[in-house]
PDB file of C-alpha atoms in Angstrom:
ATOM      1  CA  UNK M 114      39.178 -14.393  98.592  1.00 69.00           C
ATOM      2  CA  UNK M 115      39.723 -17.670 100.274  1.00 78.00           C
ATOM      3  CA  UNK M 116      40.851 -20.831  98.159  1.00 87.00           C
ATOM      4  CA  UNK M 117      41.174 -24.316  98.341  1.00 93.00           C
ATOM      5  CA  UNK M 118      42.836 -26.566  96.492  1.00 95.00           C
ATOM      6  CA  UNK M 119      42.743 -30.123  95.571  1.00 97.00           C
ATOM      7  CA  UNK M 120      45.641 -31.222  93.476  1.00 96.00           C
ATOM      8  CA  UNK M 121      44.737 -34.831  93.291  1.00 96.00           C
ATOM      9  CA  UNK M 122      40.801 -35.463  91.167  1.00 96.00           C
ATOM     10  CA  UNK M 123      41.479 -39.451  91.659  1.00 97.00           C
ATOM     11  CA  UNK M 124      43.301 -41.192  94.297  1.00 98.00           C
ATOM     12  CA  UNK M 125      43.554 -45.297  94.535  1.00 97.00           C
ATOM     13  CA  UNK M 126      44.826 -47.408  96.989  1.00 97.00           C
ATOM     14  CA  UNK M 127      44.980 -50.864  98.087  1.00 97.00           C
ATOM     15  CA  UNK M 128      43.576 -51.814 101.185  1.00 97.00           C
ATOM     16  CA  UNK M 129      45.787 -51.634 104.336  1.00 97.00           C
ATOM     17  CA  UNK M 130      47.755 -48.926 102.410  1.00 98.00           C
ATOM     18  CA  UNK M 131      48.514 -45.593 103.601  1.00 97.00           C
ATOM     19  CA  UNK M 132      46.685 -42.763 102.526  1.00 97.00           C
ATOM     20  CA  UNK M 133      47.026 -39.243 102.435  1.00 97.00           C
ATOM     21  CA  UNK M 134      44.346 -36.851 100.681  1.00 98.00           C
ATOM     22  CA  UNK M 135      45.931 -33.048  99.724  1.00 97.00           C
ATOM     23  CA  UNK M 136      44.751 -30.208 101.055  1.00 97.00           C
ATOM     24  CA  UNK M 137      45.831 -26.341 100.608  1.00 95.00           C
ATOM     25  CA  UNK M 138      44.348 -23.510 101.356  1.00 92.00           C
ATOM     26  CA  UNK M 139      44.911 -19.486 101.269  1.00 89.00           C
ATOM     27  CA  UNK M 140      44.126 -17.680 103.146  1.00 75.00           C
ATOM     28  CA  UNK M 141      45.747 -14.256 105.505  1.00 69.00           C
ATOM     29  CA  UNK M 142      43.972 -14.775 108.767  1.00 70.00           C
ATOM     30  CA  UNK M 143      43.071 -18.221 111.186  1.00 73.00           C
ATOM     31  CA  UNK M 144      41.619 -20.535 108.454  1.00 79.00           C
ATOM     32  CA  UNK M 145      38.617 -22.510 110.038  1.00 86.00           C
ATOM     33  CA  UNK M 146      38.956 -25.648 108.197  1.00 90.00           C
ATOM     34  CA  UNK M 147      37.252 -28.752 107.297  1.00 92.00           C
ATOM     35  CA  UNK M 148      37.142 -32.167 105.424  1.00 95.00           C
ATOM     36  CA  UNK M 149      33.627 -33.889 104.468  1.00 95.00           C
ATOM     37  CA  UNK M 150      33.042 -36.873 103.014  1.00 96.00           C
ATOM     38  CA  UNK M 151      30.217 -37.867 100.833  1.00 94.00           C
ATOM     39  CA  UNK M 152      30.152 -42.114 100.516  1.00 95.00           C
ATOM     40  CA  UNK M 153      28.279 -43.110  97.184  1.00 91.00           C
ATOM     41  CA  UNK M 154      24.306 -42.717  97.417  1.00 86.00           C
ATOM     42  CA  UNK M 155      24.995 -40.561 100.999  1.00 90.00           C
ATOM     43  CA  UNK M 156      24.450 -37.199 101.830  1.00 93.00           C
ATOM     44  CA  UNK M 157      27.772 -35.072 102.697  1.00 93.00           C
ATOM     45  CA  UNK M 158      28.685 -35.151 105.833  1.00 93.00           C
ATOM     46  CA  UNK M 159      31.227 -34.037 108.393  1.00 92.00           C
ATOM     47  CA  UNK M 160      34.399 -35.760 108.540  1.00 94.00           C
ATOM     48  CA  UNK M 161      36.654 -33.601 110.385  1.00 90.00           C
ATOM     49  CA  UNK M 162      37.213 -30.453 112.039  1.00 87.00           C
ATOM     50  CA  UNK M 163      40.799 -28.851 112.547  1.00 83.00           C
ATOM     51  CA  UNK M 164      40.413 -27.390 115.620  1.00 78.00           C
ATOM     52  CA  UNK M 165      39.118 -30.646 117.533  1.00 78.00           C
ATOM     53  CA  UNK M 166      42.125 -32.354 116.345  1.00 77.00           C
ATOM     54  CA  UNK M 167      40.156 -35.137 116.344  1.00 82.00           C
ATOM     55  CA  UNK M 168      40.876 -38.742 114.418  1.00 84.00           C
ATOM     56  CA  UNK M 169      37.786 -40.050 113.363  1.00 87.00           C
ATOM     57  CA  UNK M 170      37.312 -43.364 111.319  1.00 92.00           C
ATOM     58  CA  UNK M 171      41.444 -43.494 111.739  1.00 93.00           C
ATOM     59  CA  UNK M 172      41.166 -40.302 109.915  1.00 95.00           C
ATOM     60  CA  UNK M 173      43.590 -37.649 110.808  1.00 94.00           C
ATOM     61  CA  UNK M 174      44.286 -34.272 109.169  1.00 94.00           C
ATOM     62  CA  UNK M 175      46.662 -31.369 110.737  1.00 88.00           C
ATOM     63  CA  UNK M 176      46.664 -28.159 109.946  1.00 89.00           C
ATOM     64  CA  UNK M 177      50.398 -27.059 108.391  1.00 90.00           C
ATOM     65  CA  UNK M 178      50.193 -23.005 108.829  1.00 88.00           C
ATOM     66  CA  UNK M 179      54.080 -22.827 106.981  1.00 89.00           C
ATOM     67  CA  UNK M 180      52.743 -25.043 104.419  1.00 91.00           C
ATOM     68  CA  UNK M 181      49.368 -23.470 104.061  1.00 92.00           C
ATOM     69  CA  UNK M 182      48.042 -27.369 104.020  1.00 93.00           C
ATOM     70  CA  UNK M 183      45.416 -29.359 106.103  1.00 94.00           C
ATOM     71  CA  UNK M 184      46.416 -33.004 104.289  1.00 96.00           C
ATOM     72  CA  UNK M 185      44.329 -35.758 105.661  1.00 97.00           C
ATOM     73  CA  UNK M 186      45.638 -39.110 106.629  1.00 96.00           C
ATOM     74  CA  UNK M 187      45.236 -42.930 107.174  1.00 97.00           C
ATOM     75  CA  UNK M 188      47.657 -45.532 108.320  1.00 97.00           C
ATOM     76  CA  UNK M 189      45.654 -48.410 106.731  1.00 97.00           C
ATOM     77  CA  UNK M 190      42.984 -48.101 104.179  1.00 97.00           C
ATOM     78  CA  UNK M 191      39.721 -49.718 104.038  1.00 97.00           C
ATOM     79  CA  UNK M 192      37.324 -50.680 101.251  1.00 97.00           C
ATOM     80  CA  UNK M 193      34.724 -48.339 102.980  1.00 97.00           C
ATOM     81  CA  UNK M 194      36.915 -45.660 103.148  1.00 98.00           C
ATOM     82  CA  UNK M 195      36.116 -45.082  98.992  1.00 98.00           C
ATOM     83  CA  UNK M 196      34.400 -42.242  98.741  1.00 97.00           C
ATOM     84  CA  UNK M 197      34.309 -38.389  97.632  1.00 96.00           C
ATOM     85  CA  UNK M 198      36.479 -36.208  99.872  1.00 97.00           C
ATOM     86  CA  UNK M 199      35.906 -32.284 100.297  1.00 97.00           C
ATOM     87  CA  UNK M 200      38.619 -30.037 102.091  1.00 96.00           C
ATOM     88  CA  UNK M 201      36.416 -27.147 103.101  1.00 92.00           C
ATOM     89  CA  UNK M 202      37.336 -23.653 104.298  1.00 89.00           C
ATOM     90  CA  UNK M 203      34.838 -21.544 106.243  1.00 86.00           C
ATOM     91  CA  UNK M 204      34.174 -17.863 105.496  1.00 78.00           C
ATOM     92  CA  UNK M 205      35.620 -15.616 108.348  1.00 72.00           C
ATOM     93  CA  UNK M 206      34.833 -12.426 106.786  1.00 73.00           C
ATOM     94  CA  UNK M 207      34.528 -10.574 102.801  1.00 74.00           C
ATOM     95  CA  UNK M 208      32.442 -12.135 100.515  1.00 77.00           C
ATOM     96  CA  UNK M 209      32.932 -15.451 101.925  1.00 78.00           C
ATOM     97  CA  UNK M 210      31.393 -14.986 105.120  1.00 81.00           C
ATOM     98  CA  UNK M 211      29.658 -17.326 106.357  1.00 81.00           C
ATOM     99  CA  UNK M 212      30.053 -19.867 103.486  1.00 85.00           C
ATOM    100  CA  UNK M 213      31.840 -23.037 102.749  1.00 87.00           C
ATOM    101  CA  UNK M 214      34.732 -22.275 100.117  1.00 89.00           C
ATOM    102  CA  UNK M 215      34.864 -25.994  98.731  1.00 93.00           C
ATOM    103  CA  UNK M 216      38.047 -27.624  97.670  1.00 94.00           C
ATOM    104  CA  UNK M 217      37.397 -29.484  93.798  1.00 95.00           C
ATOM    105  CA  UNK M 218      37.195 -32.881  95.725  1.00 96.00           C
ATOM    106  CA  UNK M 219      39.122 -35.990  95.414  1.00 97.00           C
ATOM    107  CA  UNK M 220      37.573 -39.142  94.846  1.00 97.00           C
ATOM    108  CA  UNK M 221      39.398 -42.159  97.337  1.00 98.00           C
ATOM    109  CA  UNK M 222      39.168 -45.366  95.354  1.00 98.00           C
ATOM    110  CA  UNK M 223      40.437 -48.377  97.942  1.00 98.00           C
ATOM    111  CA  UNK M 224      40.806 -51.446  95.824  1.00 97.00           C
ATOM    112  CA  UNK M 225      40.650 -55.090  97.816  1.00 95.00           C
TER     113      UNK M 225
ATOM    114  CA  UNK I  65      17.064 -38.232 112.935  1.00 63.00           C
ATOM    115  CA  UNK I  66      17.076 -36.710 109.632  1.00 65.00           C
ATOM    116  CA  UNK I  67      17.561 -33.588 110.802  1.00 92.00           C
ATOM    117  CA  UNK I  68      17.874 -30.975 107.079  1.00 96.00           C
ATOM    118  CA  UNK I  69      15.016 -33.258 104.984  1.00 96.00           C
ATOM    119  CA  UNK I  70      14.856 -32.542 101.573  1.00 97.00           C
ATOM    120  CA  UNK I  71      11.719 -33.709  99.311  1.00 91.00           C
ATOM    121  CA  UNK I  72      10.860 -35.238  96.996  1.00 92.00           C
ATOM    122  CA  UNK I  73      14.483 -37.367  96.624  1.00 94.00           C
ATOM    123  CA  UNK I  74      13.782 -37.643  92.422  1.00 96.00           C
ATOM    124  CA  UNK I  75      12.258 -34.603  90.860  1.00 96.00           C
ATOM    125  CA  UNK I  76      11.468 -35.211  86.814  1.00 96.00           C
ATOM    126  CA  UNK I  77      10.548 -32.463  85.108  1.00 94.00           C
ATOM    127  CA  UNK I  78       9.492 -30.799  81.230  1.00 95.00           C
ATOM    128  CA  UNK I  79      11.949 -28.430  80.103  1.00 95.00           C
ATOM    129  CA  UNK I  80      10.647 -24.871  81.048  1.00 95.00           C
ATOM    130  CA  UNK I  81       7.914 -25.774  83.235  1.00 96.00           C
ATOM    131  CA  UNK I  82       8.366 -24.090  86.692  1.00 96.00           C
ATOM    132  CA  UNK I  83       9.755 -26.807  89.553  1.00 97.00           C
ATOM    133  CA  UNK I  84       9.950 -26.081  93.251  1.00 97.00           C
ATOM    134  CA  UNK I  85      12.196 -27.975  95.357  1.00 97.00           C
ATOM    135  CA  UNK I  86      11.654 -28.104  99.053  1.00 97.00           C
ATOM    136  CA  UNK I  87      14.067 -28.227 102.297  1.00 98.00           C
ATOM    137  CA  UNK I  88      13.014 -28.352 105.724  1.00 97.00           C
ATOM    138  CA  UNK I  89      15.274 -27.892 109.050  1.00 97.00           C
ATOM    139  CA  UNK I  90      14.668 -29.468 112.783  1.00 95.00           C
ATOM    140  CA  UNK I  91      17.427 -27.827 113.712  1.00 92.00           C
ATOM    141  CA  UNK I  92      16.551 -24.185 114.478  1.00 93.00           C
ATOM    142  CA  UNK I  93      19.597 -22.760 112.540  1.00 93.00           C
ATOM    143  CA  UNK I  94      19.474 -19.639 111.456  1.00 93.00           C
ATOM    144  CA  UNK I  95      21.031 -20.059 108.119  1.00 94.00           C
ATOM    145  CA  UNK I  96      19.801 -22.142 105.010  1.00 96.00           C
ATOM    146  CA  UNK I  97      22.136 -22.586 101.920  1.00 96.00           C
ATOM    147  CA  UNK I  98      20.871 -24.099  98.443  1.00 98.00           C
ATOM    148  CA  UNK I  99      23.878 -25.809  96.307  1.00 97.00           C
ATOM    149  CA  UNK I 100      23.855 -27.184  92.678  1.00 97.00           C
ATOM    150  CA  UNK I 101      26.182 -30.227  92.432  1.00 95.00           C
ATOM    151  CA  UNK I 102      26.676 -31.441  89.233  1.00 94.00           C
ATOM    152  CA  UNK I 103      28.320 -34.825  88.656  1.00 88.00           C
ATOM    153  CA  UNK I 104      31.759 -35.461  90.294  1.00 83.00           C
ATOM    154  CA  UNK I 105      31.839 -31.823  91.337  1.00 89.00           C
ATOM    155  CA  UNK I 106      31.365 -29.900  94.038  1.00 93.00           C
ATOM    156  CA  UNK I 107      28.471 -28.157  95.408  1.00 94.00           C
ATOM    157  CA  UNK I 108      28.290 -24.950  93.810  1.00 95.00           C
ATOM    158  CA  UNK I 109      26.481 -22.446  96.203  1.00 95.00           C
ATOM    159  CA  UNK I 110      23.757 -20.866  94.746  1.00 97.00           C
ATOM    160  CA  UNK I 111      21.871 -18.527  97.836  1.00 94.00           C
ATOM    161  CA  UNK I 112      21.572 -18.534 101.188  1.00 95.00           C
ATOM    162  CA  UNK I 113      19.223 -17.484 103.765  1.00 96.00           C
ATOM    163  CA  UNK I 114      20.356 -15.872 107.346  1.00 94.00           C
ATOM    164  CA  UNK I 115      17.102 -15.909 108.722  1.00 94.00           C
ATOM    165  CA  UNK I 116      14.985 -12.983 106.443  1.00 94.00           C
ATOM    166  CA  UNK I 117      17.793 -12.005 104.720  1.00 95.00           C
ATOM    167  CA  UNK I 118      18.475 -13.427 101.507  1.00 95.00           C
ATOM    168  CA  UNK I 119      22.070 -13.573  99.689  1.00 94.00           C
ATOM    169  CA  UNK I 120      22.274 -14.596  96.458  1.00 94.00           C
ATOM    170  CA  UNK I 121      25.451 -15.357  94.535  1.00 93.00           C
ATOM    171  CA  UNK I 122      27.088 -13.030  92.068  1.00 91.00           C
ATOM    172  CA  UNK I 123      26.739 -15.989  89.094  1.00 92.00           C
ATOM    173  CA  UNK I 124      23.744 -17.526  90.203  1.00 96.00           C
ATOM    174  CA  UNK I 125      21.602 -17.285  87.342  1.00 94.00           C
ATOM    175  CA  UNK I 126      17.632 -15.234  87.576  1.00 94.00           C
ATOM    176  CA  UNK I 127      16.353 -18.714  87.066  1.00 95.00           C
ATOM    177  CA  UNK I 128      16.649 -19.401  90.003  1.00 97.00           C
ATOM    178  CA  UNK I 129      14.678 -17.945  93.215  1.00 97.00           C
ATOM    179  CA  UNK I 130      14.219 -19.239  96.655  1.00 97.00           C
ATOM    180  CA  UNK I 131      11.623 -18.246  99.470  1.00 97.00           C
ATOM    181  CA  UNK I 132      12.106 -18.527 102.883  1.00 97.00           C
ATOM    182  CA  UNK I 133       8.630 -18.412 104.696  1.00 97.00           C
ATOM    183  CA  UNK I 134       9.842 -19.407 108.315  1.00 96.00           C
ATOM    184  CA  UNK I 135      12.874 -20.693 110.208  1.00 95.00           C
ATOM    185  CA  UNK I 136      12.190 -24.442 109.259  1.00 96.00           C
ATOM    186  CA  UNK I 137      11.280 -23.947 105.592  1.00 97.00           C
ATOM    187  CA  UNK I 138      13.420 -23.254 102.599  1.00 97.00           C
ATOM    188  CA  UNK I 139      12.598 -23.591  98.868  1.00 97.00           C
ATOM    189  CA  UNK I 140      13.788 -23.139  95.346  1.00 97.00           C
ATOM    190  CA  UNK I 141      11.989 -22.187  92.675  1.00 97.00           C
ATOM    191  CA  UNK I 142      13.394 -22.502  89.135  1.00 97.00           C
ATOM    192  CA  UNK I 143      11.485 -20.622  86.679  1.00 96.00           C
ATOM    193  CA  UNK I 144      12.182 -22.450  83.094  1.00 95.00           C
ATOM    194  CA  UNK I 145      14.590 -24.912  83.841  1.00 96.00           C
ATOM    195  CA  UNK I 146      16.881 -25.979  80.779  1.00 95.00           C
ATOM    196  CA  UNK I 147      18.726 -28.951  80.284  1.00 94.00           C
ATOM    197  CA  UNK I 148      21.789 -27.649  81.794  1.00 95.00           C
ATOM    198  CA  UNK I 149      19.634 -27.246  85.109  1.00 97.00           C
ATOM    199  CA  UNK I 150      19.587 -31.351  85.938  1.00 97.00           C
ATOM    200  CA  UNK I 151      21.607 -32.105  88.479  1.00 97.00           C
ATOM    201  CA  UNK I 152      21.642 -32.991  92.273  1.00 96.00           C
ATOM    202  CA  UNK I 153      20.060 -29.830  94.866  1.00 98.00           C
ATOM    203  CA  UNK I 154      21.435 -29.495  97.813  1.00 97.00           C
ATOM    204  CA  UNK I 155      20.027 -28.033 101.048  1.00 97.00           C
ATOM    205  CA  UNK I 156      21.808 -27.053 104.036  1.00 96.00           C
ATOM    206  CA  UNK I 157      21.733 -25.426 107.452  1.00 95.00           C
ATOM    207  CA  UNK I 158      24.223 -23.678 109.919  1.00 92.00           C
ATOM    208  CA  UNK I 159      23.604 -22.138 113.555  1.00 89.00           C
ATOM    209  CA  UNK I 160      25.096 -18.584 112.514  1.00 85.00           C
ATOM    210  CA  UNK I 161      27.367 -17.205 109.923  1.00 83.00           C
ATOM    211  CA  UNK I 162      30.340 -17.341 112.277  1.00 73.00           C
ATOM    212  CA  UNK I 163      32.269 -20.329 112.464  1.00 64.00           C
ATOM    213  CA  UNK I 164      32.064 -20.312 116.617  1.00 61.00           C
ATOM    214  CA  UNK I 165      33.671 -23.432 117.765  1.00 56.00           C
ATOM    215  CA  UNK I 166      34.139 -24.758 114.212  1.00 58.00           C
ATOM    216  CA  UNK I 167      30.441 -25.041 113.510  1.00 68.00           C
ATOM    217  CA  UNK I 168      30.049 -26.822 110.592  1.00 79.00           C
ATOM    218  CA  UNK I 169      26.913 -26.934 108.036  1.00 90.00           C
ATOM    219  CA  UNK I 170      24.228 -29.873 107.951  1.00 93.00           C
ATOM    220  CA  UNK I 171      23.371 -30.968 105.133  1.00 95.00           C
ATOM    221  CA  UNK I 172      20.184 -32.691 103.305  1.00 96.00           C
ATOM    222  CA  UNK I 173      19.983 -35.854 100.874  1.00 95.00           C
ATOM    223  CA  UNK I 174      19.686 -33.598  98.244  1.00 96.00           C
ATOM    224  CA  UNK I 175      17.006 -33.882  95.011  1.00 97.00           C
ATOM    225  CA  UNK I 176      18.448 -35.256  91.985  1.00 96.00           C
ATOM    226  CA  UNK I 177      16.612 -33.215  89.221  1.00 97.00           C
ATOM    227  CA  UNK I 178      16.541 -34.558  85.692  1.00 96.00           C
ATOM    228  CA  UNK I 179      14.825 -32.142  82.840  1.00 95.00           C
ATOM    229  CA  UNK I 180      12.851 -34.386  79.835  1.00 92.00           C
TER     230      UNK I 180
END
Protein backbone atom coordinates (compact mmCIF):
# COMPACT_ATOMS: atom_id res chain seq x y z
CA UNK A 1 0.00 0.00 0.00
CA UNK A 2 1.21 3.44 -0.73
CA UNK A 3 2.30 5.84 2.23
CA UNK A 4 3.05 9.19 2.96
CA UNK A 5 4.61 10.69 5.52
CA UNK A 6 4.76 13.92 7.26
CA UNK A 7 7.35 14.07 9.96
CA UNK A 8 6.85 17.64 10.89
CA UNK A 9 2.70 18.38 12.51
CA UNK A 10 3.91 22.23 13.11
CA UNK A 11 6.36 24.21 11.27
CA UNK A 12 7.12 28.18 12.08
CA UNK A 13 9.04 30.56 10.43
CA UNK A 14 9.79 34.11 10.25
CA UNK A 15 9.07 35.93 7.30
CA UNK A 16 11.77 36.11 4.56
CA UNK A 17 13.04 32.78 6.03
CA UNK A 18 13.61 29.72 4.18
CA UNK A 19 11.31 27.03 4.25
CA UNK A 20 11.22 23.57 3.53
CA UNK A 21 8.01 21.29 4.24
CA UNK A 22 8.95 17.17 4.46
CA UNK A 23 7.71 14.92 2.31
CA UNK A 24 8.24 10.93 1.95
CA UNK A 25 6.59 8.60 0.33
CA UNK A 26 6.67 4.62 -0.49
CA UNK A 27 6.02 3.42 -2.85
CA UNK A 28 7.63 0.40 -5.71
CA UNK A 29 6.53 1.89 -8.97
CA UNK A 30 6.47 5.89 -10.58
CA UNK A 31 4.84 7.73 -7.60
CA UNK A 32 2.41 10.45 -9.07
CA UNK A 33 2.78 13.01 -6.49
CA UNK A 34 1.31 16.06 -5.11
CA UNK A 35 1.27 18.94 -2.50
CA UNK A 36 -2.14 20.93 -1.67
CA UNK A 37 -2.62 23.57 0.37
CA UNK A 38 -5.66 24.48 2.30
CA UNK A 39 -5.29 28.50 3.63
CA UNK A 40 -7.59 29.01 6.80
CA UNK A 41 -11.48 29.29 5.91
CA UNK A 42 -10.42 27.91 2.04
CA UNK A 43 -11.19 24.94 0.34
CA UNK A 44 -8.04 22.58 -0.53
CA UNK A 45 -6.58 23.21 -3.38
CA UNK A 46 -3.77 22.31 -5.74
CA UNK A 47 -0.45 23.52 -5.00
CA UNK A 48 1.83 21.50 -6.97
CA UNK A 49 2.31 18.75 -9.25
CA UNK A 50 5.72 16.77 -9.61
CA UNK A 51 5.72 16.11 -12.97
CA UNK A 52 5.17 19.87 -14.19
CA UNK A 53 8.09 20.79 -12.20
CA UNK A 54 6.49 23.77 -11.80
CA UNK A 55 7.27 26.70 -8.97
CA UNK A 56 4.21 28.20 -8.09
CA UNK A 57 3.77 31.01 -5.38
CA UNK A 58 7.90 30.59 -5.16
CA UNK A 59 6.93 27.16 -4.23
CA UNK A 60 9.16 24.43 -5.38
CA UNK A 61 9.16 20.71 -4.54
CA UNK A 62 11.42 17.89 -6.41
CA UNK A 63 10.91 14.63 -6.44
CA UNK A 64 14.16 12.65 -4.67
CA UNK A 65 13.57 8.87 -6.12
CA UNK A 66 17.02 7.69 -3.83
CA UNK A 67 15.52 9.46 -1.02
CA UNK A 68 11.97 8.39 -1.55
CA UNK A 69 11.12 12.34 -0.75
CA UNK A 70 9.15 15.12 -2.64
CA UNK A 71 10.23 18.07 0.14
CA UNK A 72 8.75 21.35 -0.81
CA UNK A 73 10.59 24.59 -0.72
CA UNK A 74 10.73 28.45 -0.37
CA UNK A 75 13.60 30.84 -0.48
CA UNK A 76 11.69 33.56 1.45
CA UNK A 77 8.60 33.11 3.44
CA UNK A 78 5.57 35.14 3.50
CA UNK A 79 2.84 35.81 6.06
CA UNK A 80 0.34 34.34 3.45
CA UNK A 81 2.20 31.46 2.95
CA UNK A 82 0.62 30.11 6.68
CA UNK A 83 -1.43 27.58 5.98
CA UNK A 84 -2.16 23.64 6.09
CA UNK A 85 0.10 21.70 3.72
CA UNK A 86 -0.83 18.11 2.27
CA UNK A 87 1.88 15.93 0.39
CA UNK A 88 -0.43 13.71 -1.60
CA UNK A 89 0.28 10.47 -3.47
CA UNK A 90 -2.06 9.25 -6.21
CA UNK A 91 -3.27 5.65 -6.49
CA UNK A 92 -1.61 3.89 -9.57
CA UNK A 93 -3.02 0.60 -8.97
CA UNK A 94 -4.24 -2.02 -5.64
CA UNK A 95 -6.50 -0.71 -3.37
CA UNK A 96 -5.39 2.72 -3.84
CA UNK A 97 -6.39 3.22 -7.24
CA UNK A 98 -7.59 6.02 -8.10
CA UNK A 99 -7.42 7.76 -4.67
CA UNK A 100 -5.44 10.38 -2.93
CA UNK A 101 -3.17 8.61 -0.18
CA UNK A 102 -2.85 11.86 2.08
CA UNK A 103 0.26 12.71 3.96
CA UNK A 104 -0.85 13.74 8.03
CA UNK A 105 -0.31 17.47 6.99
CA UNK A 106 1.87 20.09 8.32
CA UNK A 107 0.62 23.24 9.41
CA UNK A 108 3.19 26.42 8.03
CA UNK A 109 2.99 29.10 10.68
CA UNK A 110 5.03 32.38 9.12
CA UNK A 111 5.37 34.81 11.95
CA UNK A 112 5.99 38.78 10.91
CA UNK B 1 -16.33 29.54 -11.12
CA UNK B 2 -17.08 27.34 -8.32
CA UNK B 3 -16.76 24.52 -10.14
CA UNK B 4 -17.41 21.13 -7.16
CA UNK B 5 -20.31 23.30 -5.01
CA UNK B 6 -21.15 21.88 -1.94
CA UNK B 7 -24.49 22.98 0.07
CA UNK B 8 -25.56 24.07 2.53
CA UNK B 9 -21.84 25.48 3.94
CA UNK B 10 -23.23 24.92 7.93
CA UNK B 11 -25.35 21.88 8.46
CA UNK B 12 -26.77 21.68 12.38
CA UNK B 13 -28.29 18.80 13.21
CA UNK B 14 -30.19 16.50 16.37
CA UNK B 15 -28.27 13.59 17.22
CA UNK B 16 -29.78 10.57 15.26
CA UNK B 17 -31.96 12.35 12.99
CA UNK B 18 -31.10 11.43 9.33
CA UNK B 19 -28.93 14.47 7.45
CA UNK B 20 -28.17 14.56 3.75
CA UNK B 21 -25.38 16.51 2.52
CA UNK B 22 -25.24 17.54 -1.07
CA UNK B 23 -22.29 18.01 -3.80
CA UNK B 24 -22.70 19.05 -7.21
CA UNK B 25 -19.96 19.00 -10.18
CA UNK B 26 -19.71 21.44 -13.46
CA UNK B 27 -17.04 19.64 -14.35
CA UNK B 28 -18.18 16.44 -16.11
CA UNK B 29 -15.71 14.17 -14.16
CA UNK B 30 -16.38 10.94 -13.90
CA UNK B 31 -15.40 10.37 -10.37
CA UNK B 32 -16.91 11.87 -7.06
CA UNK B 33 -15.12 11.25 -3.65
CA UNK B 34 -16.80 12.13 -0.13
CA UNK B 35 -14.04 12.84 2.77
CA UNK B 36 -14.55 13.36 6.58
CA UNK B 37 -11.97 15.87 7.90
CA UNK B 38 -11.91 16.25 11.34
CA UNK B 39 -10.01 19.13 12.95
CA UNK B 40 -6.29 19.58 12.04
CA UNK B 41 -6.45 16.30 10.16
CA UNK B 42 -6.65 15.12 7.03
CA UNK B 43 -9.44 14.19 4.87
CA UNK B 44 -10.27 10.77 5.59
CA UNK B 45 -11.90 9.17 2.42
CA UNK B 46 -15.01 7.75 3.04
CA UNK B 47 -16.57 6.47 -0.77
CA UNK B 48 -16.27 7.27 -4.02
CA UNK B 49 -18.23 7.20 -7.09
CA UNK B 50 -16.68 6.27 -10.75
CA UNK B 51 -19.61 7.11 -12.53
CA UNK B 52 -22.42 4.11 -11.37
CA UNK B 53 -20.09 2.35 -9.55
CA UNK B 54 -19.83 2.90 -6.02
CA UNK B 55 -16.62 2.09 -3.73
CA UNK B 56 -16.88 2.32 -0.35
CA UNK B 57 -14.02 2.14 2.14
CA UNK B 58 -13.13 -0.90 4.17
CA UNK B 59 -13.65 1.34 7.70
CA UNK B 60 -16.21 3.52 6.58
CA UNK B 61 -18.84 2.98 8.95
CA UNK B 62 -22.91 1.67 7.65
CA UNK B 63 -23.85 5.11 8.81
CA UNK B 64 -22.96 6.38 6.20
CA UNK B 65 -24.49 5.99 2.48
CA UNK B 66 -24.18 8.07 -0.57
CA UNK B 67 -26.33 8.14 -3.88
CA UNK B 68 -25.23 9.10 -7.02
CA UNK B 69 -28.32 9.93 -9.29
CA UNK B 70 -26.38 11.50 -12.34
CA UNK B 71 -22.93 12.70 -13.40
CA UNK B 72 -23.33 16.20 -11.67
CA UNK B 73 -24.93 15.05 -8.41
CA UNK B 74 -23.45 13.38 -5.40
CA UNK B 75 -24.87 13.00 -1.86
CA UNK B 76 -24.38 11.60 1.58
CA UNK B 77 -26.72 10.37 3.65
CA UNK B 78 -25.94 9.67 7.32
CA UNK B 79 -28.46 7.61 8.94
CA UNK B 80 -28.20 8.46 12.93
CA UNK B 81 -25.43 10.63 13.16
CA UNK B 82 -23.61 10.62 16.69
CA UNK B 83 -21.55 13.09 18.16
CA UNK B 84 -18.44 11.70 16.83
CA UNK B 85 -20.01 12.38 13.25
CA UNK B 86 -19.43 16.52 13.45
CA UNK B 87 -16.92 17.50 11.49
CA UNK B 88 -16.11 19.20 8.07
CA UNK B 89 -17.57 16.97 4.58
CA UNK B 90 -15.74 17.10 1.88
CA UNK B 91 -16.71 16.62 -1.79
CA UNK B 92 -14.56 16.07 -4.63
CA UNK B 93 -14.21 15.28 -8.32
CA UNK B 94 -11.54 13.76 -10.75
CA UNK B 95 -11.68 13.18 -14.70
CA UNK B 96 -10.82 9.30 -14.36
CA UNK B 97 -9.22 7.05 -11.88
CA UNK B 98 -5.88 7.24 -13.68
CA UNK B 99 -3.61 9.86 -12.85
CA UNK B 100 -3.08 10.80 -16.86
CA UNK B 101 -0.95 13.82 -16.97
CA UNK B 102 -0.97 14.23 -13.17
CA UNK B 103 -4.67 14.91 -12.96
CA UNK B 104 -5.37 16.04 -9.78
CA UNK B 105 -8.87 16.06 -7.76
CA UNK B 106 -11.17 19.28 -7.35
CA UNK B 107 -12.38 19.84 -4.50
CA UNK B 108 -15.62 21.59 -2.79
CA UNK B 109 -15.88 24.12 0.29
CA UNK B 110 -16.90 21.41 2.21
CA UNK B 111 -20.06 21.38 5.00
CA UNK B 112 -19.03 21.80 8.44
CA UNK B 113 -21.54 19.51 10.33
CA UNK B 114 -22.08 20.03 14.03
CA UNK B 115 -24.54 17.33 15.92
CA UNK B 116 -26.75 19.12 19.07
Amino acid sequence: AQRVTQPEKLLSVFKGAPVELKCNYSYSGSPELFWYVQYSRQRLQLLLRHISRESIKGFTADLNKGETSFHLKKPFAQEEDSAMYYCNSWGAGGTSYGKLTFGQGTILTVHP
Amino acid sequence: DAMVIQNPRYQVTQFGKPVTLSCSQTLNHNVMYWYQQKSSQAPKLLFHYYDKDFNNEADTPDNFQSRRPNTSFCFLDIRSPGLGDAAMYLCATSRDLQARGNQPQHFGDGTRLSIL
